[in-house]
Structures are given as structure tokens and as C-alpha cells.
Short mmCIF file of C-alpha atoms in Angstrom, two decimals:
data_model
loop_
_atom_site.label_atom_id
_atom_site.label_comp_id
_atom_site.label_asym_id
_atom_site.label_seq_id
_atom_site.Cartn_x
_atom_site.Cartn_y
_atom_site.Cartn_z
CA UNK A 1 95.80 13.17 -162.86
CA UNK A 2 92.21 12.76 -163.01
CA UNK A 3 90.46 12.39 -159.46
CA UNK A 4 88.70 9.10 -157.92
CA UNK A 5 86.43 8.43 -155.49
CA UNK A 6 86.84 5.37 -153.07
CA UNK A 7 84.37 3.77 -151.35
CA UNK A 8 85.41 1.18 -148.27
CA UNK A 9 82.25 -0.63 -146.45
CA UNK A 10 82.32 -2.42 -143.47
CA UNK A 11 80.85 -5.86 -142.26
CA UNK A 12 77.48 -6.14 -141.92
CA UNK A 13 78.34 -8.43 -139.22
CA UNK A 14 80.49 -5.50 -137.51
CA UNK A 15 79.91 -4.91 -134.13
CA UNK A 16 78.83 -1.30 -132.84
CA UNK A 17 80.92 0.44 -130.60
CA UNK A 18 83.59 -0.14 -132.10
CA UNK A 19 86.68 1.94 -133.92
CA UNK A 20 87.44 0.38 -137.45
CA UNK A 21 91.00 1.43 -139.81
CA UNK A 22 93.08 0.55 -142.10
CA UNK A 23 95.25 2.19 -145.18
CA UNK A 24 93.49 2.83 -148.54
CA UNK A 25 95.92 1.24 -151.05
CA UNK A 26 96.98 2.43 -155.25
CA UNK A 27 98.46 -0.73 -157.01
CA UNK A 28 98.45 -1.01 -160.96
CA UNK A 29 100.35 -3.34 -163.27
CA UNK A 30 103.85 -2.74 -163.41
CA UNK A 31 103.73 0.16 -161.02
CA UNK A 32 104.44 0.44 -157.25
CA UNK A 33 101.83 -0.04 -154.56
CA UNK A 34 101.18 3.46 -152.90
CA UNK A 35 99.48 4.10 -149.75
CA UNK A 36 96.71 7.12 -150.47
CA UNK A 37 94.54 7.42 -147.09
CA UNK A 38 94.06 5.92 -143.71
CA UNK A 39 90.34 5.14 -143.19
CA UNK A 40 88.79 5.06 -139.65
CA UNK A 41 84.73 4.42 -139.18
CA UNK A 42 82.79 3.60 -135.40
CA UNK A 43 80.06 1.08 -135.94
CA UNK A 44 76.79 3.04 -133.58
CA UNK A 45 74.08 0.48 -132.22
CA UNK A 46 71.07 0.00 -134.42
CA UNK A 47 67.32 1.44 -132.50
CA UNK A 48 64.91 -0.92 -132.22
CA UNK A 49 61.10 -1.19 -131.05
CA UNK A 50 58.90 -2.86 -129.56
CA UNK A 51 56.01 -5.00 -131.11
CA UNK A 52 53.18 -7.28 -131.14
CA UNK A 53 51.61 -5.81 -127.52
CA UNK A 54 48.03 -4.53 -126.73
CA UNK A 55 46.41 -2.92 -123.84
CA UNK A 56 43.29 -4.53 -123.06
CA UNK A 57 40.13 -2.73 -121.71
CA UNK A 58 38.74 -4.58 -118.16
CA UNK A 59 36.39 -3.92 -115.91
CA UNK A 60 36.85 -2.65 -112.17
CA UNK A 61 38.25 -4.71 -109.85
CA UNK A 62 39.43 -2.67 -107.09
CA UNK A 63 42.88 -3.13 -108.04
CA UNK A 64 45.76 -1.01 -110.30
CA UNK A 65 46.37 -4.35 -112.67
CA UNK A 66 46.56 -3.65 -116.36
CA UNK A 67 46.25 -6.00 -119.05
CA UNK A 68 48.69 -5.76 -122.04
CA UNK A 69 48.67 -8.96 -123.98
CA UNK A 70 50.77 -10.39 -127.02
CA UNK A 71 54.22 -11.50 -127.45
CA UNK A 72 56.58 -8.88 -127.44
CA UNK A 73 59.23 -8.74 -130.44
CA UNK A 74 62.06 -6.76 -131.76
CA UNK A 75 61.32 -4.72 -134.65
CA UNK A 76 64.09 -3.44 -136.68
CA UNK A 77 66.93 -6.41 -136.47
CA UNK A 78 69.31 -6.44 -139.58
CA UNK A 79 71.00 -9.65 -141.19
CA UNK A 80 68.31 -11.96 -139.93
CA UNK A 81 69.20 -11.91 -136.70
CA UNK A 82 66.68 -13.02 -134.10
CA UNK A 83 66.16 -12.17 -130.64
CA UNK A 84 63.65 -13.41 -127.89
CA UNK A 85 62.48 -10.70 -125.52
CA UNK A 86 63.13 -11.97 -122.30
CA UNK A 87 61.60 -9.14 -120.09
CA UNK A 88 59.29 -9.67 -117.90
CA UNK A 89 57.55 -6.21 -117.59
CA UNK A 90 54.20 -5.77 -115.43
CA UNK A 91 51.56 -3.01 -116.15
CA UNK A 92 49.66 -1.19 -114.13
CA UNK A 93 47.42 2.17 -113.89
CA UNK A 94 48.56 4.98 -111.51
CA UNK A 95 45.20 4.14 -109.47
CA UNK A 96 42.68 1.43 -109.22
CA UNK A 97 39.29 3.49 -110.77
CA UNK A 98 37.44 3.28 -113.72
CA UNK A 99 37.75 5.79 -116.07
CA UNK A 100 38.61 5.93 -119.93
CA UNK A 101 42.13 6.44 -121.86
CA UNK A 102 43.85 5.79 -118.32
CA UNK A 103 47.82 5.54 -118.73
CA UNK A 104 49.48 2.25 -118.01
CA UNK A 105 53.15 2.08 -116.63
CA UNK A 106 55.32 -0.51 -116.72
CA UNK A 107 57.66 -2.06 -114.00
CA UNK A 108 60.60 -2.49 -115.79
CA UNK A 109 61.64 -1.03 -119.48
CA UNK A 110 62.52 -3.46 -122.14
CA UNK A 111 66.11 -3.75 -123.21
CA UNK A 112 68.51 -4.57 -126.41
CA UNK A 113 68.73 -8.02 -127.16
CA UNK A 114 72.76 -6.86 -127.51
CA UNK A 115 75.09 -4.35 -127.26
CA UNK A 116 74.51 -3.90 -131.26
CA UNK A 117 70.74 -2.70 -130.64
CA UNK A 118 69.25 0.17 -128.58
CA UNK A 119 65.93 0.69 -127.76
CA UNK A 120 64.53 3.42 -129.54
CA UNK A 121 61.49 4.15 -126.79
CA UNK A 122 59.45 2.13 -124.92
CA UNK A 123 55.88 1.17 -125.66
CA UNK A 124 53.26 3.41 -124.51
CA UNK A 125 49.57 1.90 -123.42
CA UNK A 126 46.21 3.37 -122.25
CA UNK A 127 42.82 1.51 -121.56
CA UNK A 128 39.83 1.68 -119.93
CA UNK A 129 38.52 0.48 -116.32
CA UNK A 130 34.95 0.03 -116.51
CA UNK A 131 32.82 -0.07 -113.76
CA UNK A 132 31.87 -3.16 -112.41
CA UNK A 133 27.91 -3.88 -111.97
CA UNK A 134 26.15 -4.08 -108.58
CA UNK A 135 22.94 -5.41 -107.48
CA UNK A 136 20.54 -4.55 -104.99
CA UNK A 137 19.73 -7.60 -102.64
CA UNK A 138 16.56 -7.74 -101.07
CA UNK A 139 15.06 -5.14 -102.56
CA UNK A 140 11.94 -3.16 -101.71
CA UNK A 141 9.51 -0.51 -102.08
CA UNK A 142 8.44 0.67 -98.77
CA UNK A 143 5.00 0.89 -98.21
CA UNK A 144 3.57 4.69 -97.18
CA UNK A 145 1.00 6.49 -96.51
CA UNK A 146 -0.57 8.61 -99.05
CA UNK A 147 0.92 12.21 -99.59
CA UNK A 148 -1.90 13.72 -102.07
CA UNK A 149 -0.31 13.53 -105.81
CA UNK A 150 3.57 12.60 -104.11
CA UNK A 151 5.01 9.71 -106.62
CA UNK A 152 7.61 9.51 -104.37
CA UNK A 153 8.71 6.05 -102.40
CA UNK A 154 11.54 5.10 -100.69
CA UNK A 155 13.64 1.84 -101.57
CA UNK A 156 15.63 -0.66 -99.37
CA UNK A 157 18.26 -3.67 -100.21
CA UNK A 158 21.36 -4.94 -99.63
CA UNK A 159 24.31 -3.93 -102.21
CA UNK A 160 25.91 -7.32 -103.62
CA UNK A 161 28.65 -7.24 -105.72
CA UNK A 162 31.13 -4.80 -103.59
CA UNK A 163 34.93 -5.82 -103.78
CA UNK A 164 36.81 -5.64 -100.83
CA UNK A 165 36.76 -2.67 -98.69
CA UNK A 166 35.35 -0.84 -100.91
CA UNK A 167 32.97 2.52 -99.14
CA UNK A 168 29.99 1.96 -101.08
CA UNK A 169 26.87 2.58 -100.17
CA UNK A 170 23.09 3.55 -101.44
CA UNK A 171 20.83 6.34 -100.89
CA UNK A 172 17.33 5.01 -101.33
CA UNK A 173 15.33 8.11 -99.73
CA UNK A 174 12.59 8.90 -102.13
CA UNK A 175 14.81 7.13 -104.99
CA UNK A 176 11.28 5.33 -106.49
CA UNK A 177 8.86 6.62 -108.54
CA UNK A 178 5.14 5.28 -107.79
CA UNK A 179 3.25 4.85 -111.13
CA UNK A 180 -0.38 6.14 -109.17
CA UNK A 181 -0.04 8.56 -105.96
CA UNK A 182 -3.49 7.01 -105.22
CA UNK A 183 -3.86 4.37 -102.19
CA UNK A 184 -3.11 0.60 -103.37
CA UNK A 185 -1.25 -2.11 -103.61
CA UNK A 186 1.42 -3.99 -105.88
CA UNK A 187 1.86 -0.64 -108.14
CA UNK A 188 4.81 -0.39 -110.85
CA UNK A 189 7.90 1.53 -109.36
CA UNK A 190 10.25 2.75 -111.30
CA UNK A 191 14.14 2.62 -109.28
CA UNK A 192 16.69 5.42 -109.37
CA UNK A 193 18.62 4.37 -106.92
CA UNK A 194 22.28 6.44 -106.33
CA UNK A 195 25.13 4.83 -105.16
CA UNK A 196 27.57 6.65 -102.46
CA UNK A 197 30.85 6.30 -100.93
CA UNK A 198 34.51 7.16 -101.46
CA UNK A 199 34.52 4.30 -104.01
CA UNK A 200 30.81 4.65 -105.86
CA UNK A 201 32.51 5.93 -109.05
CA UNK A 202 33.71 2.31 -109.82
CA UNK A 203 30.19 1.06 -109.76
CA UNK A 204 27.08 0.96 -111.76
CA UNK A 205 24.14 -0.11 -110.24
CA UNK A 206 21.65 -2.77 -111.89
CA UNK A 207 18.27 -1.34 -110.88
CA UNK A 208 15.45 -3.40 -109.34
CA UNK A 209 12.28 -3.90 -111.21
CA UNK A 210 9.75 -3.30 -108.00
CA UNK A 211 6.41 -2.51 -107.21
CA UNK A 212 4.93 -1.15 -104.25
CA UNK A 213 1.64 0.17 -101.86
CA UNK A 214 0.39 3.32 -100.61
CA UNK A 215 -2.32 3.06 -97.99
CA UNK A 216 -4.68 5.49 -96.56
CA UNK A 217 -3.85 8.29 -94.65
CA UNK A 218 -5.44 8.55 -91.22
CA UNK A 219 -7.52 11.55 -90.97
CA UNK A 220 -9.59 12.57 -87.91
CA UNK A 221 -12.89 15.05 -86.35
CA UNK A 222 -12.47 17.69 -84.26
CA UNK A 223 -14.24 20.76 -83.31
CA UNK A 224 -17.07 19.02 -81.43
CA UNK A 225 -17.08 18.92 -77.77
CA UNK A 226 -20.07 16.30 -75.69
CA UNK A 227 -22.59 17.80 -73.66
CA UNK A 228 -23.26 16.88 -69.63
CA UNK A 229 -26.94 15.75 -69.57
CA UNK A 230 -29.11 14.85 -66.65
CA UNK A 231 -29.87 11.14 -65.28
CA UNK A 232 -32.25 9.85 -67.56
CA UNK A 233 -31.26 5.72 -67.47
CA UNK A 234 -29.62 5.90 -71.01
CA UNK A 235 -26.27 5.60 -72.54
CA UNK A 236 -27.50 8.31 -75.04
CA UNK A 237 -24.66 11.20 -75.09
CA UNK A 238 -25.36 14.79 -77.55
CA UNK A 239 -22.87 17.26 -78.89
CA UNK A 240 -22.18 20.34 -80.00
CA UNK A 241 -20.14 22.79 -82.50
CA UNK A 242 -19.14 21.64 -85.87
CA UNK A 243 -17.02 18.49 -86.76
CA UNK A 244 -13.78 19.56 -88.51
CA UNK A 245 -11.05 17.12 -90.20
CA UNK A 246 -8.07 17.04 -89.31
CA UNK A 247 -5.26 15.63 -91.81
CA UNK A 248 -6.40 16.11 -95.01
CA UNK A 249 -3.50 16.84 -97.31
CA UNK A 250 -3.21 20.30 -99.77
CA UNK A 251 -6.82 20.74 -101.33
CA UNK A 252 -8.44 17.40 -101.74
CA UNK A 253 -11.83 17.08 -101.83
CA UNK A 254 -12.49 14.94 -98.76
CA UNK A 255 -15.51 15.95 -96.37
CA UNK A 256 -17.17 14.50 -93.11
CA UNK A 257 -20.18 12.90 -93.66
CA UNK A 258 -22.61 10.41 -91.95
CA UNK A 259 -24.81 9.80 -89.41
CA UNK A 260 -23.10 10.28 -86.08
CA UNK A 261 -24.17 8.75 -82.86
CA UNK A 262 -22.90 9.19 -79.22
CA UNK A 263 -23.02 7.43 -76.05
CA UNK A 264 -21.72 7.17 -72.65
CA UNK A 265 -19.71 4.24 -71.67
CA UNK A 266 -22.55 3.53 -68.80
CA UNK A 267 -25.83 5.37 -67.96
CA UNK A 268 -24.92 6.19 -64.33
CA UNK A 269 -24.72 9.28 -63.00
CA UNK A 270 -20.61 10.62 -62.69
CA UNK A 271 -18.15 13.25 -63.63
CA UNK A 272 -16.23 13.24 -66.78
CA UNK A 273 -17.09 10.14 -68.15
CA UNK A 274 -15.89 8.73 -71.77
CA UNK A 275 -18.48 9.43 -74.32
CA UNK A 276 -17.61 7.27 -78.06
CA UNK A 277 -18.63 8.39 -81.51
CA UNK A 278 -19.91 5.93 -84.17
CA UNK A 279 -21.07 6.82 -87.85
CA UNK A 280 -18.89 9.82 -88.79
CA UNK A 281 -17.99 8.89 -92.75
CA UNK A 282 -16.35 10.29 -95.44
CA UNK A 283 -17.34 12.25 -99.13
CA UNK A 284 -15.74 13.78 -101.69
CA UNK A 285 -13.31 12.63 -104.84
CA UNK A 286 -10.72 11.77 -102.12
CA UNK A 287 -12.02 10.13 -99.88
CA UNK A 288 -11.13 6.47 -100.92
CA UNK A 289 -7.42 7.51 -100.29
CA UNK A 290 -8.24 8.12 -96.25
CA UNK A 291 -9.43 6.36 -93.31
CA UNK A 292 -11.55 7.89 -90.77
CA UNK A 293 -10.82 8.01 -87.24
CA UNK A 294 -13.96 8.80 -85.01
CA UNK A 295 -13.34 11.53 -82.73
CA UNK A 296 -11.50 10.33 -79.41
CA UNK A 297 -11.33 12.20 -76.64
CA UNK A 298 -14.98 13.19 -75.89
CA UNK A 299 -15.90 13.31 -72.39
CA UNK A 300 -19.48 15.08 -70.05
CA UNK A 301 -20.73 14.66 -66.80
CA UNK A 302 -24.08 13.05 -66.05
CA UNK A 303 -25.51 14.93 -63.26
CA UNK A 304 -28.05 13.27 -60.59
CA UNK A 305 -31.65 13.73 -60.98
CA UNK A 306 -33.80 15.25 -58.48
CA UNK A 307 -36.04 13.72 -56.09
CA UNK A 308 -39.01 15.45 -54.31
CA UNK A 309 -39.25 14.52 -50.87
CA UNK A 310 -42.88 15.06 -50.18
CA UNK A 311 -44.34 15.43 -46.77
CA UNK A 312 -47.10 12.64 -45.74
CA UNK A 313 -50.44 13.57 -44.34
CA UNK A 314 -51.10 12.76 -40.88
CA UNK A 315 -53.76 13.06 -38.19
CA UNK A 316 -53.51 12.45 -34.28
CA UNK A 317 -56.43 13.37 -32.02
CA UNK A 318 -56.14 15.92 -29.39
CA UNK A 319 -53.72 14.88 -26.06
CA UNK A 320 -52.34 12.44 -28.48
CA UNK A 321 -48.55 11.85 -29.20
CA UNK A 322 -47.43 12.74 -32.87
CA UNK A 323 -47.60 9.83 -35.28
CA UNK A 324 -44.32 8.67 -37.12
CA UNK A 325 -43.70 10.81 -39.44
CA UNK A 326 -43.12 9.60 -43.48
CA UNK A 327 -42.41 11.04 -46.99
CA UNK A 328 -43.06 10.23 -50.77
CA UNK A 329 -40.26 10.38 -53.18
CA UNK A 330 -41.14 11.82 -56.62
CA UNK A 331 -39.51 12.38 -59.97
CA UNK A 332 -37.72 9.13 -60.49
CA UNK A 333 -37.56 8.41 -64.51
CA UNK A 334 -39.72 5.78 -66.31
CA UNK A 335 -39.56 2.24 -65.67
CA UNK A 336 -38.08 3.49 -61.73
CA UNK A 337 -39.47 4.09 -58.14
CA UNK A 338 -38.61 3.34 -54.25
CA UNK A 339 -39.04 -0.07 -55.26
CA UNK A 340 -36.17 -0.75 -57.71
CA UNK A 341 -33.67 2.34 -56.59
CA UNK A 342 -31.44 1.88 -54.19
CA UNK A 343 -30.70 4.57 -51.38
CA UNK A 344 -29.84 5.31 -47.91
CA UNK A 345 -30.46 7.12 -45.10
CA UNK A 346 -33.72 8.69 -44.30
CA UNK A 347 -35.59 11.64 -44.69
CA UNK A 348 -35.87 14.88 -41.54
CA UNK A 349 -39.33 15.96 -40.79
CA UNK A 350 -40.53 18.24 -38.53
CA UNK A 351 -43.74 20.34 -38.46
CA UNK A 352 -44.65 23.25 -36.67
CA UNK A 353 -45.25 23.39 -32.81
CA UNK A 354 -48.54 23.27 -31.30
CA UNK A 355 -50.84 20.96 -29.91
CA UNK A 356 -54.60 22.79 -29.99
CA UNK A 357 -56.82 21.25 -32.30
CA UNK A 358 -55.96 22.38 -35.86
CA UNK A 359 -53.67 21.67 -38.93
CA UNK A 360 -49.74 21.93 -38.49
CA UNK A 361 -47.46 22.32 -41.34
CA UNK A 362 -45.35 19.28 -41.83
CA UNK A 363 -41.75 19.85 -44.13
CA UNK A 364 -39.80 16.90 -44.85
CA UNK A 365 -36.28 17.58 -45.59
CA UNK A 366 -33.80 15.21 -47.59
CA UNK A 367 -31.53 14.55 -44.11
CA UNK A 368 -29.31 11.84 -44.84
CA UNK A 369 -30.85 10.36 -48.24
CA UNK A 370 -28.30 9.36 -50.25
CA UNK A 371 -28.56 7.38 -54.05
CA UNK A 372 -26.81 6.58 -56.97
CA UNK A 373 -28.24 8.30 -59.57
CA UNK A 374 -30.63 10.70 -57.55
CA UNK A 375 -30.26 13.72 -55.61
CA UNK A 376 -32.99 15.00 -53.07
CA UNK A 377 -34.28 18.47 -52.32
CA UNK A 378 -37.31 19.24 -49.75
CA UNK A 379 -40.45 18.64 -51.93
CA UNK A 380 -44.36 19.63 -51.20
CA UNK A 381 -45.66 19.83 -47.01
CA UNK A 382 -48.54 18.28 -45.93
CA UNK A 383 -50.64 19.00 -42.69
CA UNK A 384 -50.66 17.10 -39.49
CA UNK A 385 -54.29 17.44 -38.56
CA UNK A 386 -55.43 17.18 -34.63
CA UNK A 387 -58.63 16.63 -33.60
CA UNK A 388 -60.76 17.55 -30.41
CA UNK A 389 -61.39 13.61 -30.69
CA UNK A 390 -64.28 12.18 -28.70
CA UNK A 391 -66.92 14.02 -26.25
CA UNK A 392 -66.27 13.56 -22.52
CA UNK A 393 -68.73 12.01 -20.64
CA UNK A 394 -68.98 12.51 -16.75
CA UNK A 395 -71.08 9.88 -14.38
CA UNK A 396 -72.42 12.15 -11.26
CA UNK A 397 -74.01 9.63 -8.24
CA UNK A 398 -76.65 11.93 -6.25
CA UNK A 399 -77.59 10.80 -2.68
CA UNK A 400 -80.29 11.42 -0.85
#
């Protein structure tokens, strides 16, 4: 007898997980049913995926929120059956910073709409976290002094745009470039200001369009040292050795110039007095990017002038007692004398001892002569003459 194959097929409505039998059956016309085989088949659960979801780039905001958007559905359901996915699955990134391709997990897996379905695996999503954009409040180019051919300037402000607690901060030391190193005002600077922080990775900064000034650079003389001078009624003051600058920056050409005058505070006599400088200026291709301090610090004595005290002549006659003696005062300056100087005290003199008719040396000394702007020393003598005066005369009376 000629073999047959038999196929049996089950339900497409059959449920899985479960054990179908039964007995495969020979009938013919006329002849006798016969049993030929027992069948037995297990229906298995039909895999599934997931579809119509998206991962959607965003932009930093200190959180670990993802965005996957679109309606989830079944793929792979037989005899038009439909199914509503009812999960209600949250994504999120393993940490909160930007970056690019970053994994996204979800909270829950999705599952079979019935026991007739399995899901074959779960959707996988990566995006991006981008970093959010900062400002700089209140932002400035600090003004310096000029640094010789240094672009260099430093920039302030207040960050705006920080979420949360974030640790972000800036670092605005020498984070401007100057367009001119040259001294002036409202000039172009170009920002490059860093962020810092645990968190500055999530952050780009928006930098400020700025300008800003450079002014002069205080430069000073030295090397000269003021002389002491004499009384003379003047404020005039002199110097010597050879001005010097101090502060010039690397090898600009900057020089001292000018036509420097000195004086004294006052023209009296005294120790250590203040003497000022005028008229020091500066040369050279530099020089517009200084200012010049006159040298500070200058100080000299102005001593007292000497006075001659000059013995007076004087004459007494023979027997006579000596007449006051008086003294001239010599060597005051122009435009002064006894008349318009103050002093005190008076001068000592003495001459020498004798009292016969002749000429006596008389020396006056300074004693207690005492002035402002004058000393006194013991100047030229002069004679104290005496005389043998008048003849006597005699009246003799002769008697008789």
C-alpha cells in the first residue's frame, strides 16, 4: 500500500501554552473507519516588538529626564488582533550631563498584551544633552594700567542662566584680549571667558561683546638728591646727580626731559626742609603711554648767614669814664639791614685796659645776639681813642 502524508493544522485562534490531540482517522466508502495516529501539538506565544517611539535630543537641565515620544504599539499581532499598550514606562539617563549618544533606561519594561504574545526585547534609546547657554551679567573690561605690548585684560560679570545648585563659576583673569596695548579708552575686547565648577561641562557660555581702557602707567625721577644752600631770602632750591626713571616697562623708548625747577617750601633759614620739583617732562616714542611723577622726597637745610659784628669807634678824653660801647652789623643780603631784621640780645665789647692817653683796641663779640635767619661771629675792632684833653691852667695870688 502506497504511503500518504497527513497534514492536521490547528486554529489560528488557538491559544499558546497549550497541549492540543486527537486521533488521525482512515474512512473510505464501504470500508471500516481505522484509527492511524494520535496527534499532539503545544501552541508557543508569538514575540512581539515595540514601535512607533523616539528619543528626543534636549538641552541641559540639571536633571536625568529623557524624552522618548510617540505612541507605543505592538508590532507583530496575527489575525487582526489589536492591542493598546497600556505601560506607562519613564526614561531617563544614568546622570544629568550633557554629552552625546547617552543611554536612556526605562522604569518599567513593556509587557504582552496576552498570554499569546511575548515580548521579543525591549526598545533601546540614546540622545543627546546639550549644554544649556549662559550669560555673563554685568559685564566688564577692567580698566589697567599699561603693561608695554600686554593685550591682556581682565573681565568681570555675573553668570545668569545657572540651574539650581549647580557649582559654576568663571575665571575672568586675563580672559580679554585688548585690540591696542597702547593707553586709551573704549577699545574693542575680544572675551574668552572659561567657565569652572563641578558642573561647567553642562554649560556654554555666550560671550560679551566689550570694550575697554588702559591708562598710563605712573613712572617717576630718581637719582637726584637737593643741595643745603645759605640764607639768601629766596625759595630758590639746586640739585645734584642725574635724574633717573623709575617704572618704565621692558625697553620703551621713554626719557626725562624738561626744564626742571626747585624750591623750598619757605625761604627761612632751617634743617631738612621740603624742597618740590616742577618741569621734569617726558620724550621718546613712549612716552604718551606714561605719566610723570615729579620727584618727591627732596629735602636740604638752609643754613644762617653770617653777620659781622663790627666794633664802633670811640673817643673819651683823659680822666674820663669809657663811653657806651656799640657795634655795626654787616653782611645782611639785599633789600635787608638792622632796620627790617629782627634779633635779640646784644652784642659783648670790651677793649683793652689802660687809661694813658693813646688808642685801645676795642673787640665786639656776638654775646647774646640771636636772629632768625642770621648767625653772628666777632667782626672788624675799632680803637677807643683818649686824649690828654684840655691844658690846665693854675691862678697863683702873690702878696706883698
Amino acid at each position: 500500500m502506497p504511503s500518504t502524508t497527513i497534514y492536521v493544522r490547528i486554529p489560528g485562534t488557538a491559544n499558546a501554552a497549550t497541549n492540543y490531540s486527537g486521533n488521525i482517522s482512515v474512512t473510505s466508502d464501504g470500508a471500516t473507519t481505522r484509527n492511524v495516529s494520535i496527534a499532539t501539538s503545544t501552541v508557543s506565544p508569538k514575540a512581539l516588538t515595540i514601535d512607533g517611539l523616539s528619543a528626543t535630543n534636549r538641552a541641559y537641565n540639571a536633571t536625568t529626564n529623557g524624552t522618548v515620544s510617540g505612541t507605543p504599539v505592538y508590532a507583530g499581532l496575527t489575525n487582526d488582533q489589536s492591542f493598546e499598550v497600556t505601560n506607562n514606562v519613564v526614561w531617563s539617563f544614568a546622570d544629568k550631563n550633557a554629552g552625546t549618544n547617552k543611554a536612556l533606561a526605562a522604569s518599567t519594561e513593556f509587557t504582552a498584551p496576552s498570554a499569546n504574545y511575548t515580548i521579543a526585547s525591549q526598545p533601546t534609546f540614546s540622545a543627546n544633552i546639550t549644554t544649556a547657554t549662559l550669560t555673563l551679567s554685568g559685564a566688564a573690561a577692567t580698566s589697567r594700567a599699561y603693561a608695554a605690548g600686554n593685550t591682556n585684560v581682565t573681565i568681570t560679570g555675573t553668570l545668569s542662566g545657572v540651574l539650581g545648585s549647580d557649582a559654576v563659576g568663571i575665571n575672568g583673569t586675563n580672559a580679554g584680549t585688548i585690540a591696542s596695548p597702547n593707553v586709551g579708552t573704549n577699545i574693542a575686547v575680544t572675551a574668552n571667558v572659561t567657565l569652572t565648577g563641578a558642573d561647567a561641562g553642562n554649560y556654554t557660555l555666550t560671550q560679551p561683546t566689550l570694550s575697554g581702557s588702559i591708562f598710563s602707567k605712573q613712572i617717576t625721577v630718581t637719582g637726584i638728591t637737593a643741595n643745603n644752600k645759605q640764607y639768601d631770602g629766596n625759595m630758590s632750591a639746586t640739585v645734584s646727580g642725574t635724574p633717573t626713571l623709575v617704572g618704565k616697562v621692558g625697553s620703551d623708548s621713554v626719557t626725562v626731559t624738561g626744564t626742571p625747577s626747585f624750591q623750598f617750601l619757605t625761604a627761612g633759614a632751617g634743617n631738612t626742609k621740603t624742597v618740590t620739583a616742577s618741569g621734569y617732562t617726558l620724550g621718546g616714542t613712549a612716552a604718551g603711554n606714561y605719566t610723570l611723577s615729579q620727584p618727591t622726597g627732596l629735602t636740604a637745610n638752609i643754613t644762617k648767614k653770617q653777620l659781622s659784628v663790627n666794633a664802633d669807634p670811640k673817643n673819651k678824653d683823659y680822666g674820663q669814664s669809657d663811653p657806651a660801647f656799640t657795634s655795626t652789623l654787616t653782611g645782611f643780603i639785599a633789600g635787608e639791614n638792622t632796620g627790617n631784621v629782627t634779633s635779640t640780645g646784644s652784642a659783648s665789647c670790651t677793649r683793652v685796659t689802660g687809661e694813658a692817653v693813646g688808642n685801645y683796641t676795642i673787640t665786639c663779640a656776638p654775646g647774646t645776639l640771636s636772629a632768625d635767619n642770621y648767625s653772628f661771629a666777632t667782626g672788624t675792632t675799632a680803637n677807643l681813642t683818649i686824649s690828654a684833653g684840655a691844658p690846665l691852667t693854675a691862678s697863683v695870688t702873690i702878696s706883698n
